[in-house]
GROMACS .gro file of C-alpha atoms in nm:
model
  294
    1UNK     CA    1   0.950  -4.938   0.295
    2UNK     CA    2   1.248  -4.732   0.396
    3UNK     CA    3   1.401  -4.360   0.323
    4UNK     CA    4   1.735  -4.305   0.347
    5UNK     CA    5   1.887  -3.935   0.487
    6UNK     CA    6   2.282  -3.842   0.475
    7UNK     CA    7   2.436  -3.561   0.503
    8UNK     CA    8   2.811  -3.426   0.540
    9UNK     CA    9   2.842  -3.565   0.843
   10UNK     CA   10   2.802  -3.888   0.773
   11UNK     CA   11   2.490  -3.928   0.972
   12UNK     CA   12   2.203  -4.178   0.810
   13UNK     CA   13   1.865  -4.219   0.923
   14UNK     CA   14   1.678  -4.543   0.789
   15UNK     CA   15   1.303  -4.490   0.906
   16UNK     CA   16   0.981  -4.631   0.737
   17UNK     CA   17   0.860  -4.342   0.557
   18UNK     CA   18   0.623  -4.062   0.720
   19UNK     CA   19   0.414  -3.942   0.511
   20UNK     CA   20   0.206  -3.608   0.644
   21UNK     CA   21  -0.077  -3.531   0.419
   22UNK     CA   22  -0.443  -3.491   0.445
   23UNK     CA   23  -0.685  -3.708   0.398
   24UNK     CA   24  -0.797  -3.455   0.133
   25UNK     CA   25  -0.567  -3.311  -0.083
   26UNK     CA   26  -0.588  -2.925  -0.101
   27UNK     CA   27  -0.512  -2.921  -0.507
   28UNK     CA   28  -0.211  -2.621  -0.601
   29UNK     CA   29  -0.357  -2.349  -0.748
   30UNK     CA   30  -0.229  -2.064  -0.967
   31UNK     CA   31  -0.004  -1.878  -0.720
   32UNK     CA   32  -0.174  -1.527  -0.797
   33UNK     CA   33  -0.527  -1.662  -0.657
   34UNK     CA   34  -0.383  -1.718  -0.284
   35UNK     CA   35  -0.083  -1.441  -0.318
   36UNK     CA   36  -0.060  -1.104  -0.334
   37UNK     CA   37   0.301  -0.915  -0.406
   38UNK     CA   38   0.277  -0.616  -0.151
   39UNK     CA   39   0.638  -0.440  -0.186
   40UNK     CA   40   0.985  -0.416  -0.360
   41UNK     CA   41   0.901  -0.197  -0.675
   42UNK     CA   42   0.905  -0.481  -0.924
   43UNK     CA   43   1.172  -0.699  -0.728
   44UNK     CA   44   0.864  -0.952  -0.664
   45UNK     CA   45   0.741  -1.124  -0.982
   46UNK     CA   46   0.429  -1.386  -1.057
   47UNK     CA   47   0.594  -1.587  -1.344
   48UNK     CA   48   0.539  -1.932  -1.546
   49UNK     CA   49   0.139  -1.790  -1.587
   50UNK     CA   50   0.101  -1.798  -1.231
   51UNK     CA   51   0.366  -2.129  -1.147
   52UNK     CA   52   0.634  -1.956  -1.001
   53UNK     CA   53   0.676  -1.654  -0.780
   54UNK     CA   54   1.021  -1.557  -0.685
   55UNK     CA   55   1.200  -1.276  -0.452
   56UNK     CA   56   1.413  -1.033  -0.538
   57UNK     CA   57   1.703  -0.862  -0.317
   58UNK     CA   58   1.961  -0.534  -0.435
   59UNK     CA   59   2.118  -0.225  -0.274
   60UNK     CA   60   1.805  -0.036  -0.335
   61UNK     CA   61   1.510  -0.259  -0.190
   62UNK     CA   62   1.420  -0.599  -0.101
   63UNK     CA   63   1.089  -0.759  -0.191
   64UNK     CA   64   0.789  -0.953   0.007
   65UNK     CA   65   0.441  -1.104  -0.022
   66UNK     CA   66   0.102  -1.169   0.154
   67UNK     CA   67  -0.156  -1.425   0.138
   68UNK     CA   68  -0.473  -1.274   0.016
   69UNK     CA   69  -0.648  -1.482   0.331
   70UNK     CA   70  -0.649  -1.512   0.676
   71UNK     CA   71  -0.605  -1.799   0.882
   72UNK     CA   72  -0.680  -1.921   1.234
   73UNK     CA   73  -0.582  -2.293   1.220
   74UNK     CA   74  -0.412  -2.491   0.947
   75UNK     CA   75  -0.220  -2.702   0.771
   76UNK     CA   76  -0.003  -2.415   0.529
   77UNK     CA   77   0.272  -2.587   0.240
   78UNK     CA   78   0.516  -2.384   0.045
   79UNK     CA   79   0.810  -2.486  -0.168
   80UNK     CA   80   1.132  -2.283  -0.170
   81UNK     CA   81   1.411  -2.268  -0.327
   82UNK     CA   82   1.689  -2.011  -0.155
   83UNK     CA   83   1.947  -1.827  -0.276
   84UNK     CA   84   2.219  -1.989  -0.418
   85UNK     CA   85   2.631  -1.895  -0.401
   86UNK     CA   86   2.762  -1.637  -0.167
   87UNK     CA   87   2.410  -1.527   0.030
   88UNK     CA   88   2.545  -1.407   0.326
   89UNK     CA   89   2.352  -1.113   0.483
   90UNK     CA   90   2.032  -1.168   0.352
   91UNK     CA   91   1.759  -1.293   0.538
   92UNK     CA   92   1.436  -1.529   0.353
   93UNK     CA   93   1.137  -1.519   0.612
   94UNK     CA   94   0.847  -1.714   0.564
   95UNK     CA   95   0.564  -1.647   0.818
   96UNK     CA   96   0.274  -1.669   0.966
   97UNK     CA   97   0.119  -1.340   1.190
   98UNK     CA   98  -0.153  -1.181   1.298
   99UNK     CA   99  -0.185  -0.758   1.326
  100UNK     CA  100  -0.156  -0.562   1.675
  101UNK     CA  101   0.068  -0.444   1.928
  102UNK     CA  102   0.023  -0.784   2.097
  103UNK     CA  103   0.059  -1.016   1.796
  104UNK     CA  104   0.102  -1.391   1.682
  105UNK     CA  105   0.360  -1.544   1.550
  106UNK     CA  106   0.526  -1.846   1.357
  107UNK     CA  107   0.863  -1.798   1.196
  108UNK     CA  108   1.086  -1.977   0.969
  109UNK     CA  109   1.401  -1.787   0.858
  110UNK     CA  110   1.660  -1.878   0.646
  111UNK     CA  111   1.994  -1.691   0.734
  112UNK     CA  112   2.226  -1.661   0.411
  113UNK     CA  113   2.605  -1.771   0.422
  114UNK     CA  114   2.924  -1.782   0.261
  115UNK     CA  115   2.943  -2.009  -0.063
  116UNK     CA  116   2.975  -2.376   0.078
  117UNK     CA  117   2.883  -2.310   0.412
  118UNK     CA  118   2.526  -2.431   0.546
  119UNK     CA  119   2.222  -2.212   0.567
  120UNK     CA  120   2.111  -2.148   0.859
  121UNK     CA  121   1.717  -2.203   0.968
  122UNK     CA  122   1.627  -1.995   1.182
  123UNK     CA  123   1.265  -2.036   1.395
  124UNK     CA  124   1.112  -1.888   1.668
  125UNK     CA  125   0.717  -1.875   1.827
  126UNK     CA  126   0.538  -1.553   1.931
  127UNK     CA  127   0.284  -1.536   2.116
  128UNK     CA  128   0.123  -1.205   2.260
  129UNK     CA  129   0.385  -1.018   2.108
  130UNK     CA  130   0.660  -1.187   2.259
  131UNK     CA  131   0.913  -1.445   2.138
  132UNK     CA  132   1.242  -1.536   2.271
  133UNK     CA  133   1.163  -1.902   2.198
  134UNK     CA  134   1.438  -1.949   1.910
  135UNK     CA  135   1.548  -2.327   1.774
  136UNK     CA  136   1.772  -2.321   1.493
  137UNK     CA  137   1.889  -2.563   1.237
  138UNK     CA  138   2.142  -2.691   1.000
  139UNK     CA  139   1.997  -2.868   0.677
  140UNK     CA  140   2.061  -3.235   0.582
  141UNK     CA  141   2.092  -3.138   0.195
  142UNK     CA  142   2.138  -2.791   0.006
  143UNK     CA  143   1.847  -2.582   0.027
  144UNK     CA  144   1.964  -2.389  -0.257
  145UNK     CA  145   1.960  -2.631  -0.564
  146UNK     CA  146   1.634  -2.733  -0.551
  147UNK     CA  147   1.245  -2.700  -0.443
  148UNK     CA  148   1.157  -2.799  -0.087
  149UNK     CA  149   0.855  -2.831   0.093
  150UNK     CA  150   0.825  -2.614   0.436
  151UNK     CA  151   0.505  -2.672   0.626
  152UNK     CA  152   0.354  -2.514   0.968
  153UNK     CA  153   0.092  -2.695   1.128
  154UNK     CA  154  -0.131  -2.477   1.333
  155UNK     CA  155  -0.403  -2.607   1.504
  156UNK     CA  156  -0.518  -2.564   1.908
  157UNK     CA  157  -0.327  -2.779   2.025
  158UNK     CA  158   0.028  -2.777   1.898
  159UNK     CA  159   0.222  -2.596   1.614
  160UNK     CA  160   0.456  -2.804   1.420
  161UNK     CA  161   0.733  -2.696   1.175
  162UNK     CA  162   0.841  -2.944   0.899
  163UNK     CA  163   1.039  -2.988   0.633
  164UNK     CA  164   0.971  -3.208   0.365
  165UNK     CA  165   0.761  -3.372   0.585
  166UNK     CA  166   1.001  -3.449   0.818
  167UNK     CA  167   0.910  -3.254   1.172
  168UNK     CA  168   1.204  -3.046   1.335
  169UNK     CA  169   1.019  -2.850   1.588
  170UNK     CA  170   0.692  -2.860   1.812
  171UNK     CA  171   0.508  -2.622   2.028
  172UNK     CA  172   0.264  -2.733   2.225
  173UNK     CA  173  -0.008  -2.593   2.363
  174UNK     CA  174   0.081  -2.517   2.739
  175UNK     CA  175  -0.166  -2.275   2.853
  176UNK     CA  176  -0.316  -2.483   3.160
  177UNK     CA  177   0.048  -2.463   3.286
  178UNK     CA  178   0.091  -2.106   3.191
  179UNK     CA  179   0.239  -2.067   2.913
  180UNK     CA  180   0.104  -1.832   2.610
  181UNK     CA  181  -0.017  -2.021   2.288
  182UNK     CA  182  -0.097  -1.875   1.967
  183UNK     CA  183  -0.498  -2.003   1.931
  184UNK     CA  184  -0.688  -1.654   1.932
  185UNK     CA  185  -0.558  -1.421   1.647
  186UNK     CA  186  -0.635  -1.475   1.266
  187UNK     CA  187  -0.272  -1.486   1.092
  188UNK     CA  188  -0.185  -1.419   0.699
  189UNK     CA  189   0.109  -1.625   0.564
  190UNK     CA  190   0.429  -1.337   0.481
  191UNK     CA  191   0.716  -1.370   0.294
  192UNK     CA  192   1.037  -1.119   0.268
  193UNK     CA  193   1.407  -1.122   0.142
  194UNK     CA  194   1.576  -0.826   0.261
  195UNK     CA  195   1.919  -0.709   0.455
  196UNK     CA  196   2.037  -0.825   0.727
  197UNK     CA  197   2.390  -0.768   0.739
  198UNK     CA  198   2.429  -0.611   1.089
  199UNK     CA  199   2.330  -0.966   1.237
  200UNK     CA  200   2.228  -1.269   1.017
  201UNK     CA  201   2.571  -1.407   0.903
  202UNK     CA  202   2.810  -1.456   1.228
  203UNK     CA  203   2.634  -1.199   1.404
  204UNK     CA  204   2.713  -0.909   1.162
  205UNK     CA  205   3.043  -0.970   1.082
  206UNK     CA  206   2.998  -1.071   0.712
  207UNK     CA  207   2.818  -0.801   0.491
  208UNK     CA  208   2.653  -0.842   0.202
  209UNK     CA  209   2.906  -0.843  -0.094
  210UNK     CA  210   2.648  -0.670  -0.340
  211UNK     CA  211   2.844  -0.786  -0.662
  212UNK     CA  212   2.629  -1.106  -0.643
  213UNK     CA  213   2.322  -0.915  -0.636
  214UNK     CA  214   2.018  -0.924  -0.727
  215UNK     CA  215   1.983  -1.219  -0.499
  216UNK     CA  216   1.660  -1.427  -0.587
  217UNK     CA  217   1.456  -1.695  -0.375
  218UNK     CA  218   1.187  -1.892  -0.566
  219UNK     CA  219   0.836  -1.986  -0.461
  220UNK     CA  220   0.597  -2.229  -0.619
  221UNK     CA  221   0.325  -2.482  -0.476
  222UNK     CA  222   0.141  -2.320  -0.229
  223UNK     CA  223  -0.133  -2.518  -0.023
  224UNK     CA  224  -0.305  -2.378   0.258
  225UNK     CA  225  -0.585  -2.673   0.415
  226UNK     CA  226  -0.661  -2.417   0.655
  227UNK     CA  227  -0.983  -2.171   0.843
  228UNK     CA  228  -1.047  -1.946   0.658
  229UNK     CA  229  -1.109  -1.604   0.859
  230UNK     CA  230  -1.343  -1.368   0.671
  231UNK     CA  231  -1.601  -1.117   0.896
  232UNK     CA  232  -1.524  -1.266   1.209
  233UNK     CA  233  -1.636  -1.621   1.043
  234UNK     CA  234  -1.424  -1.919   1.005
  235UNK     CA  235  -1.485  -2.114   0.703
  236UNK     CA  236  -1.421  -2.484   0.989
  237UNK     CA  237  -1.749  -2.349   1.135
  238UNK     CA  238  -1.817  -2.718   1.274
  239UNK     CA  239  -2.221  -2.619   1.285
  240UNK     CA  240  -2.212  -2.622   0.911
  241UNK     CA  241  -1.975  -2.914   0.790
  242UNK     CA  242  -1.814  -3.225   0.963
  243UNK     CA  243  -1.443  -3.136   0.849
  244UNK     CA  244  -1.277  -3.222   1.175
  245UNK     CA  245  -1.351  -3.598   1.137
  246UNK     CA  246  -1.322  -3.578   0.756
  247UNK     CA  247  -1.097  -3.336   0.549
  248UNK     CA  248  -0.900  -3.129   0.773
  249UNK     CA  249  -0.763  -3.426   1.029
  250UNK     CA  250  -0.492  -3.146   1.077
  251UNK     CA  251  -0.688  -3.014   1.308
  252UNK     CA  252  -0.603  -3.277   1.625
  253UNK     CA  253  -0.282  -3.407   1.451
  254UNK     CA  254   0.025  -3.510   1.698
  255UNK     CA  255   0.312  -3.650   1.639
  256UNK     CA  256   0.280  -4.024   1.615
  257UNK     CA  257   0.596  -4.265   1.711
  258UNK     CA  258   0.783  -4.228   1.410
  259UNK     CA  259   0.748  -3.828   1.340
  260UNK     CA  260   0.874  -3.819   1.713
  261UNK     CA  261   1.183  -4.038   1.619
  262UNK     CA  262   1.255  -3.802   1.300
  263UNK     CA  263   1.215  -3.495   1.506
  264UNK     CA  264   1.461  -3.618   1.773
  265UNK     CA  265   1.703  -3.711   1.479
  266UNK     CA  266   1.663  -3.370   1.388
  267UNK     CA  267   1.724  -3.236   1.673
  268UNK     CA  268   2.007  -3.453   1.786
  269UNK     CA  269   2.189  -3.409   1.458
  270UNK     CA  270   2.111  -3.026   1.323
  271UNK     CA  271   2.003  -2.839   1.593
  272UNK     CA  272   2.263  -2.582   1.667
  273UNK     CA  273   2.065  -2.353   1.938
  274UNK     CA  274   1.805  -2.412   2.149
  275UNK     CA  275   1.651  -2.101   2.379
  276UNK     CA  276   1.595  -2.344   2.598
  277UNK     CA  277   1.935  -2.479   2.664
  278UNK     CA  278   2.101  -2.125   2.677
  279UNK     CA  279   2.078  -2.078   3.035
  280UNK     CA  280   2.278  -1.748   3.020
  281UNK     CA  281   2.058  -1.544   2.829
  282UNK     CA  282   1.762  -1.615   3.150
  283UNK     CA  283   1.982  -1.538   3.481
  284UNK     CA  284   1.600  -1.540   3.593
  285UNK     CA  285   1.569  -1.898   3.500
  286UNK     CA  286   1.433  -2.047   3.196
  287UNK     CA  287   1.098  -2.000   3.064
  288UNK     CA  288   0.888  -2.238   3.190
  289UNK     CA  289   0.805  -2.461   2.889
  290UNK     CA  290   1.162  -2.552   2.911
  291UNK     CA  291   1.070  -2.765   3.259
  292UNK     CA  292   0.797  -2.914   3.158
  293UNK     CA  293   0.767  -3.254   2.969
  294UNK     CA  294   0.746  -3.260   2.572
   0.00000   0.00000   0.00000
């Protein structure tokens, strides 16, 4: 079987399909059970009896959610639709973190744009309270007409960002050669639309044009096959249930041969920066990761 990508480029991948799942299904539940609404005065609304959630951006105030759990490991879906027309300025962020001076964290960022240019996806790893490790992306079809799927995959050994299944980014897990990984702090999933008009569209040059506002993302589908952290317990407490070897496979998954082909079409095709190509920004040198084989 085959599946077929194009985009305004012209550029067409033909792979067999890909298709990144678990071997157990973690079912979608009413959006209220896993989400909580924790600013924007009314901007953020639980709609469709529980179906839909969607994000609300004006002059006044943006708007954001939290995940009523904690995580430290897991497979975590979510299906967005952005903000359609003339979005520039605004910024969608959809997150993972942990609390702390010294925190964790996994980003994906969509930076708004003029009306028919691209969005731009914006991601970057922290670890220890530092990040600098930026990749971002073009889209190969319009992010704004229609639900997609955007998944992190968290587990101790690598953290993968995809897209409809399709992989665009890994981190791996470094440490023996020195480099920080994200394995030790519990992390809720975040979500924001707000203003970012003094860098997110051509580094600040295009402002919001508030005439278009409110400006609205939509949310639906959320799946989280992930550890639960409650009390200092995980709920993948290995003593009490095999769900390594059976439900949460997530939990050693790499990248076999034909994610690593999609990611390097990715990458060769809608990439647009890479930290670790911008040599300018480290006079130093670059960080190590960047030397060592992927």
């Amino acid at each position: 079987m085959a599946f077929s990508f194009s985009s305004s480029s012209n550029v067409v991948l033909i792979l067999p399909v890909l298709i990144i799942a678990s071997l157990v299904f973690a079912s979608a539940s009413k959006i209220y059970n896993d989400i909580d609404i924790t600013w924007g005065d009314g901007r953020g609304q639980i709609l469709n009896n529980g179906e839909l959630l969607t994000l609300s951006l004006d002059r006044t105030s943006g708007s954001g959610f939290q995940s009523k759990n904690e995580y430290l490991f897991g497979k975590i879906d979510m299906e967005i639709k952005l903000i359609p027309g003339n979005s520039a300025g605004t910024v969608t962020a959809y997150f993972l973190c942990s609390q702390g001076s010294a925190w964790d964290e996994i980003d994906f960022e969509f930076l708004g744009n003029l009306s028919g240019d691209p969005y731009i996806l914006h991601t970057n790893v922290f670890t220890q309270g530092k990040g600098n490790r930026e990749q971002q992306f073009y889209l190969w079809f319009d992010p704004t007409a229609d639900f997609h799927t955007y998944t992190i995959l968290w587990n101790p050994h690598r953290v993968l960002f995809a897209v409809d299944n399709i992989p665009i980014r890994e981190f791996k897990n470094l440490e023996a050669m020195g480099v920080p990984f994200p394995k030790n702090q519990q992390m809720r999933i975040y979500s924001s639309l707000w203003n970012a008009d003094d860098w997110a569209t051509r580094g600040g040059l295009i402002k919001i044009d508030w005439s278009q506002a409110p400006f609205t993302a939509s949310y639906r589908n959320f799946k989280a096959n992930a550890c639960v952290w409650s009390n200092g317990v995980s709920s993948c407490d290995t003593n009490s249930s095999p769900f390594r070897l059976k439900t949460n496979y997530w939990f050693s998954q790499q990248l076999d041969t034909i994610s690593q082909e999609r990611l390097l079409w990715v990458q060769k095709n809608y990439m647009i920066y890479n930290y670790c190509d911008d040599v300018k920004r480290f006079p130093q040198g670059l960080p190590p990761e960047c030397y060592l084989s992927n």
